[in-house]
Coordinates of C-alpha atoms in Angstrom, one line a residue:
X1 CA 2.9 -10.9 -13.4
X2 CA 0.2 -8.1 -12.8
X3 CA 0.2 -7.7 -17.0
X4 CA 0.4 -11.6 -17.2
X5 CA -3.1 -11.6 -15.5
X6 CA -4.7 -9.0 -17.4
X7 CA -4.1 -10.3 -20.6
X8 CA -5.1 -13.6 -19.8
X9 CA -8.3 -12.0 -18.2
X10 CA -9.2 -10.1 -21.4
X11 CA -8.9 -13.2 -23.3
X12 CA -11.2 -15.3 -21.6
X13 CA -13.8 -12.1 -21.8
X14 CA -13.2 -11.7 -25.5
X15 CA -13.7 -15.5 -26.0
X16 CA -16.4 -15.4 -24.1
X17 CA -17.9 -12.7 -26.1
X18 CA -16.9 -14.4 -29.4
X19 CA -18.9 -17.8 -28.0
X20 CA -22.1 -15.2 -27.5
X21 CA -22.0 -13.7 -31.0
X22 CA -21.6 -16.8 -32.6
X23 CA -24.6 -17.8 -31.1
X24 CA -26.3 -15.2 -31.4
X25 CA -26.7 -14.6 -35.0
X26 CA -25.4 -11.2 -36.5
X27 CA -28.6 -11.1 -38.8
X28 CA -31.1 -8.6 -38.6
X29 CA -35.0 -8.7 -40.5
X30 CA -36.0 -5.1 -41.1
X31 CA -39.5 -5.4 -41.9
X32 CA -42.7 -2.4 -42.9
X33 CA -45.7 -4.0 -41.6
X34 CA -48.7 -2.7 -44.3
X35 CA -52.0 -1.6 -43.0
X36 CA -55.6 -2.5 -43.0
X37 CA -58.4 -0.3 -45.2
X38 CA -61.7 0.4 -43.4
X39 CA -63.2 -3.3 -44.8
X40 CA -60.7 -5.1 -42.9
X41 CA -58.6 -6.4 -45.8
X42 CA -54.6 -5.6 -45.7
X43 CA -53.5 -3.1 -48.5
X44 CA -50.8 -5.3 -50.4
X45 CA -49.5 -4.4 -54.0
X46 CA -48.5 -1.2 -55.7
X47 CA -50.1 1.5 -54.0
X48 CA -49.2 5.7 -53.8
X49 CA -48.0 5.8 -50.7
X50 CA -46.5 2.3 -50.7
X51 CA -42.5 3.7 -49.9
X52 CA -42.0 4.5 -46.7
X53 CA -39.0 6.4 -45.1
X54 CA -38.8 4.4 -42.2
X55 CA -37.6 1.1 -44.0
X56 CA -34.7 2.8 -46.1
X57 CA -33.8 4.4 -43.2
X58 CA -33.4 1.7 -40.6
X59 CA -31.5 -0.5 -43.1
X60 CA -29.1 2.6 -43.8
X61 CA -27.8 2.5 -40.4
X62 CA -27.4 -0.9 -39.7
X63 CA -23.2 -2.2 -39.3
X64 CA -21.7 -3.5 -42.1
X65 CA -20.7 -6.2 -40.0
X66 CA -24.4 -7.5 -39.8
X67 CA -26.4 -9.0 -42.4
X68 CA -29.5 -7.4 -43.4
X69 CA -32.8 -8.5 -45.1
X70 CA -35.8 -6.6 -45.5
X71 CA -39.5 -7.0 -46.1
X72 CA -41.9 -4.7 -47.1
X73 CA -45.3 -6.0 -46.6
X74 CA -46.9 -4.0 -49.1
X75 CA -45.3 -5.9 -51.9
X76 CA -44.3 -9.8 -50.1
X77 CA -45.4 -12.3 -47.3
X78 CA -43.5 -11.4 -44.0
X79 CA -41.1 -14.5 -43.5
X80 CA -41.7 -15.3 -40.2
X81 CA -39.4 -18.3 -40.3
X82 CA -36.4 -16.1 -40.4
X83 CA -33.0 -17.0 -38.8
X84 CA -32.3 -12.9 -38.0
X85 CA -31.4 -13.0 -34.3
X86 CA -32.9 -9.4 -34.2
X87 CA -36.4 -8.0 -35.7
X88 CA -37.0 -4.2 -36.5
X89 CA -40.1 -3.4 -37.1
X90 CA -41.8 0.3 -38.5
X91 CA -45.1 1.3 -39.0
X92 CA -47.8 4.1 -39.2
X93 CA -49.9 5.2 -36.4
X94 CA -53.2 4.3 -38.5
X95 CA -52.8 0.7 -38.3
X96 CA -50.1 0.2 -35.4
X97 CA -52.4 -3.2 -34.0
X98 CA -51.4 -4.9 -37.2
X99 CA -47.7 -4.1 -36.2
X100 CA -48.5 -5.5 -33.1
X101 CA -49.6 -8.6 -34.0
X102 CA -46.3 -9.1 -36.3
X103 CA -44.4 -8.3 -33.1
X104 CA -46.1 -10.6 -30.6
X105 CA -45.3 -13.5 -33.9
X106 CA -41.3 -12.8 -33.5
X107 CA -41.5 -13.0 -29.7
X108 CA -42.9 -16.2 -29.8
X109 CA -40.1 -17.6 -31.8
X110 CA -37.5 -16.0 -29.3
X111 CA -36.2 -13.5 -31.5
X112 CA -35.7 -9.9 -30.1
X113 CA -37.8 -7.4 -30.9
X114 CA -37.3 -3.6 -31.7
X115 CA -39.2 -0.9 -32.5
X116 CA -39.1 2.3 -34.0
X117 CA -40.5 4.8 -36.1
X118 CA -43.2 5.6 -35.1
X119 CA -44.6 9.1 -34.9
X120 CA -46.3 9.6 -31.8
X121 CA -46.4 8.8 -28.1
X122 CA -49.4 7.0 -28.2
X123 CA -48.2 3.8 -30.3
X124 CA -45.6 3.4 -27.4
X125 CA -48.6 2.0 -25.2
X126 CA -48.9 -0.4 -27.6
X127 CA -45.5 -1.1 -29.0
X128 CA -44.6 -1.8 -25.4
X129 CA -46.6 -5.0 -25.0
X130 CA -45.0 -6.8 -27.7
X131 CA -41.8 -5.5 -28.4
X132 CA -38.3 -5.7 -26.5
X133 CA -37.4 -2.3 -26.8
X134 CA -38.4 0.6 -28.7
X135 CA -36.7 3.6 -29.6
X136 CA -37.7 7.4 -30.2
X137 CA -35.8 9.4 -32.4
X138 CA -33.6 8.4 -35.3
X139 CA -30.1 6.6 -34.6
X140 CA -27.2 6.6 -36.7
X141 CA -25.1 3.7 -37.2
X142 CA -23.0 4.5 -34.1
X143 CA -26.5 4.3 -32.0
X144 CA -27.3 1.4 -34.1
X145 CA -24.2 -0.4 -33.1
X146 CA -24.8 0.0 -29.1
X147 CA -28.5 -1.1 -29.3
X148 CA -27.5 -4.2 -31.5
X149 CA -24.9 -4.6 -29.2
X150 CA -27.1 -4.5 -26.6
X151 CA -29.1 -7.2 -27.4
X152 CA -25.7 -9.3 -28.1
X153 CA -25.1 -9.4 -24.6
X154 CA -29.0 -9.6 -24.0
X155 CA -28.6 -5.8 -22.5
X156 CA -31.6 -4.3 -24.6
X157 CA -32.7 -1.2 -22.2
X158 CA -36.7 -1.1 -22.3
X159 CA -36.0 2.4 -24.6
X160 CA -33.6 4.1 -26.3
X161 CA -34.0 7.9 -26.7
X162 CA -31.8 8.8 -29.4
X163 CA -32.8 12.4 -31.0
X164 CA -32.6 12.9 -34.7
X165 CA -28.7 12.0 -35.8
X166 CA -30.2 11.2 -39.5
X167 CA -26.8 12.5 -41.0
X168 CA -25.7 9.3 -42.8
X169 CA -27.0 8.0 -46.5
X170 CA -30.5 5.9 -46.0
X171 CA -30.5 3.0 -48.0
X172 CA -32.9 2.6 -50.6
X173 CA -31.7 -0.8 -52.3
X174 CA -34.6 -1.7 -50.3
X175 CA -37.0 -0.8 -53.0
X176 CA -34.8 -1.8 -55.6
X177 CA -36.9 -4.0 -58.1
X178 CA -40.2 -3.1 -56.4
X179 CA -42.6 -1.5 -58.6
X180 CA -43.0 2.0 -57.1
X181 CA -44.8 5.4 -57.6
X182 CA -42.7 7.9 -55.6
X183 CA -40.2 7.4 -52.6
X184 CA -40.0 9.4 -49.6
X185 CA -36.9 11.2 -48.6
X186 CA -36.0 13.7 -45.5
X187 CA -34.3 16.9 -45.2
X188 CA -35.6 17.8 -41.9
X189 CA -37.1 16.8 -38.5
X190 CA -39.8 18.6 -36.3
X191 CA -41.8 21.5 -36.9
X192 CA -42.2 25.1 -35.8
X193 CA -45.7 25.1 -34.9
X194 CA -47.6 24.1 -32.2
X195 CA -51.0 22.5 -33.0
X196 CA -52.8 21.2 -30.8
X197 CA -54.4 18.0 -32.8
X198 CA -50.7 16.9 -34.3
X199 CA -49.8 13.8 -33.2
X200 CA -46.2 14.2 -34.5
X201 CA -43.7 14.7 -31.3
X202 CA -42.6 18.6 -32.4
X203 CA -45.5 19.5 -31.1
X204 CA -45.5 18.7 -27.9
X205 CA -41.6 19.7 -27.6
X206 CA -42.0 23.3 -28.1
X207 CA -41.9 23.6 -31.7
X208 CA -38.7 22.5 -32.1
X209 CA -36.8 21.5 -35.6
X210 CA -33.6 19.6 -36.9
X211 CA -32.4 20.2 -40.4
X212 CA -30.6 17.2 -42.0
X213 CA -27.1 17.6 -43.8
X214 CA -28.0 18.6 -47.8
X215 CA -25.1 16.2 -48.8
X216 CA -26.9 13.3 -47.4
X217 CA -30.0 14.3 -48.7
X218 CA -28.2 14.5 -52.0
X219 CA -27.0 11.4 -51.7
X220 CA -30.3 10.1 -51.2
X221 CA -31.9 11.8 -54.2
X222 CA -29.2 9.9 -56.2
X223 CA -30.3 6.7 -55.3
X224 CA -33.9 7.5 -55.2
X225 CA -33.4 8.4 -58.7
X226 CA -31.8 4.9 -60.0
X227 CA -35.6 3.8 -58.9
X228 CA -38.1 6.6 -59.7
X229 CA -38.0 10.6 -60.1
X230 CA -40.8 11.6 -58.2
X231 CA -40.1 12.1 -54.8
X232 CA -42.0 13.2 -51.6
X233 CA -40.1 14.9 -49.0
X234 CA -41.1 13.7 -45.7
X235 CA -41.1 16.5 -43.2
X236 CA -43.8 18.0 -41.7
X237 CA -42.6 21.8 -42.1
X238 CA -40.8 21.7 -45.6
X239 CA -40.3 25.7 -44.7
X240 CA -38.4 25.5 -40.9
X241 CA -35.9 27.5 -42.2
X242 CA -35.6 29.4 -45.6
X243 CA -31.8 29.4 -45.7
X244 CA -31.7 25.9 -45.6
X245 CA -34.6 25.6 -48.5
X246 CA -33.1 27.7 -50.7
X247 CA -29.7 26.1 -50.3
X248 CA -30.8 23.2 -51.0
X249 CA -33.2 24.4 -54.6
X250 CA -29.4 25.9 -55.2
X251 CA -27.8 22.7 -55.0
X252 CA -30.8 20.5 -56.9
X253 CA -30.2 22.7 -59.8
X254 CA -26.6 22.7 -59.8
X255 CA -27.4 18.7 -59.8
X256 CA -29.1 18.4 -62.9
X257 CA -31.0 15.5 -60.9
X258 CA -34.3 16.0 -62.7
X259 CA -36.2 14.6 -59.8
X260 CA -40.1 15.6 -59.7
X261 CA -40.9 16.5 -55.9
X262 CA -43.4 17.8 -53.9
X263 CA -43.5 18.7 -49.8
X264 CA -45.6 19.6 -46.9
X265 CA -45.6 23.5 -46.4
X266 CA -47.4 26.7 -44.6
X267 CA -49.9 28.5 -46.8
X268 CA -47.6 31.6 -46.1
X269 CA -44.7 30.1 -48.8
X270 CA -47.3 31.7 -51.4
X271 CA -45.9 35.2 -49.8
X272 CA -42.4 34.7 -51.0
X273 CA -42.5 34.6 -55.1
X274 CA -38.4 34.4 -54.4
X275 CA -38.6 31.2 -53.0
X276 CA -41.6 29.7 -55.5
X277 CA -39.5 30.7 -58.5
X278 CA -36.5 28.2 -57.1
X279 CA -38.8 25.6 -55.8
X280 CA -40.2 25.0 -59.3
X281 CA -36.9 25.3 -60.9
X282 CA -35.7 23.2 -58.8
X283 CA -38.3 20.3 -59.6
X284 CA -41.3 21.4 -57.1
X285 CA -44.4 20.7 -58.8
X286 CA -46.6 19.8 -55.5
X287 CA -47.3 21.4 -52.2
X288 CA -49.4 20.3 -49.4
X289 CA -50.7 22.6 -47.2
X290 CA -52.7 21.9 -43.8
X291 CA -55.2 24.6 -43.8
X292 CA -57.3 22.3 -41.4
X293 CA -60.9 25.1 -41.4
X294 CA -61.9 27.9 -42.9
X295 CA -62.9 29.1 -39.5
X296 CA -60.3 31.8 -38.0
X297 CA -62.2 31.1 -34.8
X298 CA -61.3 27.2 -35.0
X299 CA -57.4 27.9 -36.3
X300 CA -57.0 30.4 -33.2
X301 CA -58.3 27.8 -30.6
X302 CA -56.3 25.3 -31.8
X303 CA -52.9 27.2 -32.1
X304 CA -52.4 27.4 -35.9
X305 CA -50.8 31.1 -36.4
X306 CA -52.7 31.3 -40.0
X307 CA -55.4 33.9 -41.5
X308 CA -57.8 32.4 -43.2
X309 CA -58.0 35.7 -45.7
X310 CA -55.1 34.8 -46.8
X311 CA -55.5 31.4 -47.8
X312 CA -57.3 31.9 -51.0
X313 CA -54.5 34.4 -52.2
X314 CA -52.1 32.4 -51.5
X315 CA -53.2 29.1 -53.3
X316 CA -53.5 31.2 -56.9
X317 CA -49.9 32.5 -56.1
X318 CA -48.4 29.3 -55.3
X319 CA -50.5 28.0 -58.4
X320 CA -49.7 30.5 -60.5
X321 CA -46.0 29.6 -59.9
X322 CA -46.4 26.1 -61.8
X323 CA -46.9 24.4 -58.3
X324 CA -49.9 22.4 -57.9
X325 CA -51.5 22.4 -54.2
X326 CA -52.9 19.2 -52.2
X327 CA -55.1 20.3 -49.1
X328 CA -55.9 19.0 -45.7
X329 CA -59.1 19.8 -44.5
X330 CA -60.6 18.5 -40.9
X331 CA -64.1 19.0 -39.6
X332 CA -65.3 19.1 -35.9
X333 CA -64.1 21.8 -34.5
X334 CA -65.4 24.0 -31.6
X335 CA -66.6 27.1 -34.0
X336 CA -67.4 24.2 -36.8
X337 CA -71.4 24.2 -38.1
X338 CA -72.9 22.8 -41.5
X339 CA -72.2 25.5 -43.2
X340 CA -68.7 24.1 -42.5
X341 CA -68.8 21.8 -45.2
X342 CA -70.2 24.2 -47.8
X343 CA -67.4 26.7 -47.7
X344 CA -64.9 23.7 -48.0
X345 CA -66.6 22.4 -51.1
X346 CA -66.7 26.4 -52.4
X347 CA -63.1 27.0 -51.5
X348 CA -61.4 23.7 -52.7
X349 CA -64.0 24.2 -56.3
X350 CA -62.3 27.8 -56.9
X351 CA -59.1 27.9 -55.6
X352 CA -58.7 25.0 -58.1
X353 CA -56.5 22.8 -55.5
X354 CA -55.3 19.5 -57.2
X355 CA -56.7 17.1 -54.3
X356 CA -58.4 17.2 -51.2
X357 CA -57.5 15.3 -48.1
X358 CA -60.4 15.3 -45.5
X359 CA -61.3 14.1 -42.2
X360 CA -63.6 14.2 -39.3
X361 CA -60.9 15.4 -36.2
X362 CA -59.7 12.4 -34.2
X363 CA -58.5 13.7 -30.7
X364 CA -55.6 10.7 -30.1
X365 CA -54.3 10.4 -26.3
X366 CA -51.3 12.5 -26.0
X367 CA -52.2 15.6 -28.0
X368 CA -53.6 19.0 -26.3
X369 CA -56.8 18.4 -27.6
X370 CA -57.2 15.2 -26.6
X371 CA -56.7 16.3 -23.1
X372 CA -58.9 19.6 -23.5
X373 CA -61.8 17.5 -24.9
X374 CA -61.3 14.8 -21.4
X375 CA -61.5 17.7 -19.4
X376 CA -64.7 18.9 -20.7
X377 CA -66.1 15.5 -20.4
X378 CA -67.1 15.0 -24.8
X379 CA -64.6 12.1 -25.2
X380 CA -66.2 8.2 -26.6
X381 CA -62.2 7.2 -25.8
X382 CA -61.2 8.9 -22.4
X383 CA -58.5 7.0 -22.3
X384 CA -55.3 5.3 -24.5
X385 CA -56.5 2.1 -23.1
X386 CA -60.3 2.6 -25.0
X387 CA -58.6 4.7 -27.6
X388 CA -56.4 1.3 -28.7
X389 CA -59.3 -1.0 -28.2
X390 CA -61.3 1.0 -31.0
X391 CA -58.8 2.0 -32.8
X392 CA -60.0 5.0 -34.5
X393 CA -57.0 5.4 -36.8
X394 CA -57.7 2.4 -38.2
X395 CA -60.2 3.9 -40.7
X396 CA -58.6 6.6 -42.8
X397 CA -59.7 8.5 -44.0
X398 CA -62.6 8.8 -40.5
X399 CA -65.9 10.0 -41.3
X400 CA -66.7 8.9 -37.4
X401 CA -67.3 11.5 -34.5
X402 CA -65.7 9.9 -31.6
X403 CA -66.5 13.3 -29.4
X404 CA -69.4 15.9 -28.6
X405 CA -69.1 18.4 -31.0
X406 CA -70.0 22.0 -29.6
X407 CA -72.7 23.6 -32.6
X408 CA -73.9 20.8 -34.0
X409 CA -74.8 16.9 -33.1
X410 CA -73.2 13.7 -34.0
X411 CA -75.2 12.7 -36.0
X412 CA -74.7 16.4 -38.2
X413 CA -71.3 16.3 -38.7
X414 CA -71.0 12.7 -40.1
X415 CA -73.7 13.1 -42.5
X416 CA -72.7 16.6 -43.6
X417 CA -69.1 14.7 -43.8
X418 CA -70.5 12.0 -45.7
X419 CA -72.5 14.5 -48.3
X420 CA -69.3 17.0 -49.1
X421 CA -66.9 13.7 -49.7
X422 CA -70.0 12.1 -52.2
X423 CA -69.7 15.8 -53.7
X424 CA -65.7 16.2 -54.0
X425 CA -65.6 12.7 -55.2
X426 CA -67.8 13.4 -58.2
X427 CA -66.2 12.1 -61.5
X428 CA -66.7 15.4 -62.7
X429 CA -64.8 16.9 -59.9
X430 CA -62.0 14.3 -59.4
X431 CA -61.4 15.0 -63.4
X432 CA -61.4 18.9 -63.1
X433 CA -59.1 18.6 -60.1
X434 CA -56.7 16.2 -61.9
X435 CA -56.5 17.9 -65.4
X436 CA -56.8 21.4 -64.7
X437 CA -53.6 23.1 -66.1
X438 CA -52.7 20.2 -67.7
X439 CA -49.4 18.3 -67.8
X440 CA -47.5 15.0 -66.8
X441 CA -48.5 15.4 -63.5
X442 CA -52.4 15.4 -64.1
X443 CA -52.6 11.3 -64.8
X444 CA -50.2 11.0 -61.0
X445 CA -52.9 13.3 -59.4
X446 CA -55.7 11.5 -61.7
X447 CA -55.0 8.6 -59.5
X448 CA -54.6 10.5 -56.2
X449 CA -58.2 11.5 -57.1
X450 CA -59.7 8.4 -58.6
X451 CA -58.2 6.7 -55.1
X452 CA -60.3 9.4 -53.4
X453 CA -63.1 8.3 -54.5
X454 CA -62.8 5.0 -53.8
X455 CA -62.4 5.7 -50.4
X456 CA -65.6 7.1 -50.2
X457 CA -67.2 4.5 -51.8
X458 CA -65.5 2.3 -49.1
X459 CA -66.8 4.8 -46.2
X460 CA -70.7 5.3 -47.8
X461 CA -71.0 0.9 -48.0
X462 CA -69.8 1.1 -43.8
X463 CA -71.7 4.1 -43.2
X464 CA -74.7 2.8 -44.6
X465 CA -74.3 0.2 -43.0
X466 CA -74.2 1.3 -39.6
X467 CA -77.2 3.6 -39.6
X468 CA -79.4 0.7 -41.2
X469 CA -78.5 -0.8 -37.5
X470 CA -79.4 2.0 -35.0

């Protein structure tokens, strides 16, 4: 009688949750919000950074037994008259507002919300306000299943804290008939370092790092290369581990994949000619490298475990290799003066790097610096509640101090800013960068550099105009 009872119990719950699903849709709208340039406008179309991991990546983990669409906003209108009963939405740090406002439109129409992807703990503040739940970490397709499950039963905990379990194939149909550059793929998590302006969540964590399976990121590259050869790796520290690296050269050449890739590495790869020599053979024809100053003083305060003397060295090694370098460079430092901006210009003219990437430092709430530069009282935006009214990241590349700098004013870092980005943005430099050691690769970095200057021609019309007003 006892088993009589439980059965007939069970059935009623099952049809029960059979009547819920049914109602609620099994449809889920992935979408990658695009961001604003500093005069306001949305970046739509082809552009070189317009394929995202986040996007192939969500959809790669989603149940077989729901349907998926996806929009990348980049390249079509958002369809906010989708029937999905779920919405997952990715974006950037610079422009997470925008994301925002794409959220609040789904909550409005009763859908549920989620969020994810995002790369630092400051978005949260904002994602928070307009999203159901958001998650940190990447899920697999079993964590997939209990948060979609979740929101079945209307269950959605406020966050879901979930690690990195990216050991499963991302799906890059999503990019399938999209005209695209090159396509980002990931073969690790996390970094070693420690530095105090990083906004990513490895450094806060204690360095920590999480290599991904090769045989996914195999099976990634295989798919990538249906769509485009030229691939980015995504990871912050490229060089975590060397075992792992050099396994994974090993098994791109026993591939025969012919992929074209390039990844974010230490200046201290240029010490092992071992690991070079596979890199390149392996398809590595780019590098970038965050030597942030030229100031040991400014790289010892901020916990970056580099020498400066070595960085020239180590450039014409790497480049001497057959691997082209791309540079980050940020300005505003504690030990930074004008004569800053000068040894920037010198170093990037003869170490003979392929492009620049430069910046005026933006302390953003949640990093060390941020909360060293509060304490000292030099912060415009004490607070993530300013900080997301302003909206600094909004303008990238920034060119505005929104802090005290220590040698120099204000008003003499922007302009000495201003004058070294007019002079790396010279067509005579963004040519010399592009074409020097000439090869297929020169017209991809052509563009890099030609996109360079544009963005300084963007930030000289705003500076200008600013100034004319004070």
């Amino acid at each position: 009688m006892e088993s009589i009872k439980k059965i007939k119990k069970e059935t009623v719950v099952t049809n029960l949750q059979e009547g819920l699903t049914d109602k609620f849709k099994k449809k889920v709208y992935i979408i990658q919000p695009t961001f604003h340039k500093m005069d306001g406008k949305l970046v739509k179309g082809f552009s070189l950074g317009s394929c995202p991991l986040e996007l192939p990546q969500i959809a790669g983990a989603i149940p077989k037994d729901w349907q998926k669409t996806c929009s990348h906003e980049y390249f079509e209108d958002i369809n906010y008259e989708s029937d999905a009963s779920v919405v997952f939405i990715t974006s950037p740090s610079n422009d997470i507002l925008h994301a925002k406002d794409v959220a609040a439109k789904f909550k409005e129409k009763g859908k549920k919300v989620i969020f994810g992807g995002h790369e630092d703990a400051f978005s949260e503040t904002i994602i928070k306000e307009a999203s159901d739940s958001f998650y940190r970490g990447i899920p697999d397709k079993k964590d997939m299943k209990t948060m979609l499950n979740d929101a079945i039963q209307n269950k959605l905990k406020h966050h879901y804290d979930f690690g990195h379990n990216f050991n499963y194939h991302y799906d890059y149909s999503v990019y399938e008939g999209k005209k695209v550059n090159y396509i980002h793929v990931q073969g690790s998590a996390g970094c070693l370092f420690k530095c105090e302006f990083c906004r990513h969540p490895s450094a806060s964590n204690g360095g920590k790092f999480k290599l991904r399976d090769i045989d996914c990121i195999i099976g990634d590259l295989k798919s990538i290369k249906k769509l485009t050869k030229y691939v980015a790796f995504k990871d912050p520290n490229f060089f975590n581990n060397r075992a792992h690296l050099i396994k994974l050269c090993e098994r791109l050449i026993k591939e025969k994949l012919g992929i074209i890739w390039g990844a974010q590495m230490p200046i201290y790869v240029g010490k092992d000619k071992e690991v070079l020599q596979l890199m390149r053979k392996a398809g590595c024809r780019i590098i970038y490298i965050g030597f942030e100053t030229l100031n040991q003083k400014n790289l010892d305060s901020v916990n970056k475990p580099f020498k400066v003397r070595d960085y020239l060295p180590m450039v014409k090694k790497i480049q001497k290799s057959g691997i082209r370098v791309v540079g980050y460079f940020m300005f505003g430092f504690d030990y930074d003066t004008k004569e800053s901006f000068d040894q920037v210009y010198d170093f990037v003219s003869e170490s003979k790097i392929a492009y620049p990437i430069v910046n005026i430092l933006t302390p953003v709430p949640g990093t060390p610096v941020f909360d060293r530069m509060k304490k000292e009282r030099r912060l415009d935006l004490p607070d993530a509640e300013t900080f997301k009214k302003v909206n600094p990241l909004y303008s990238i590349p920034c060119n505005h101090a929104y802090f005290e700098p220590k040698l120099m004013s204000r008003k003499e870092l922007e302009d000495s800013f201003m004058n070294l980005s007019e002079r790396l943005s010279s067509f005579k430099n963004v040519f010399k960068r592009a074409f020097y050691n000439f090869n297929i690769l020169s017209f991809i970095l052509l563009k890099m550099n030609l996109e360079f200057r544009k963005d300084h021609q963007r930030m000289e019309v705003l500076y200008n105009s600013q100034r004319s007003r004070l």
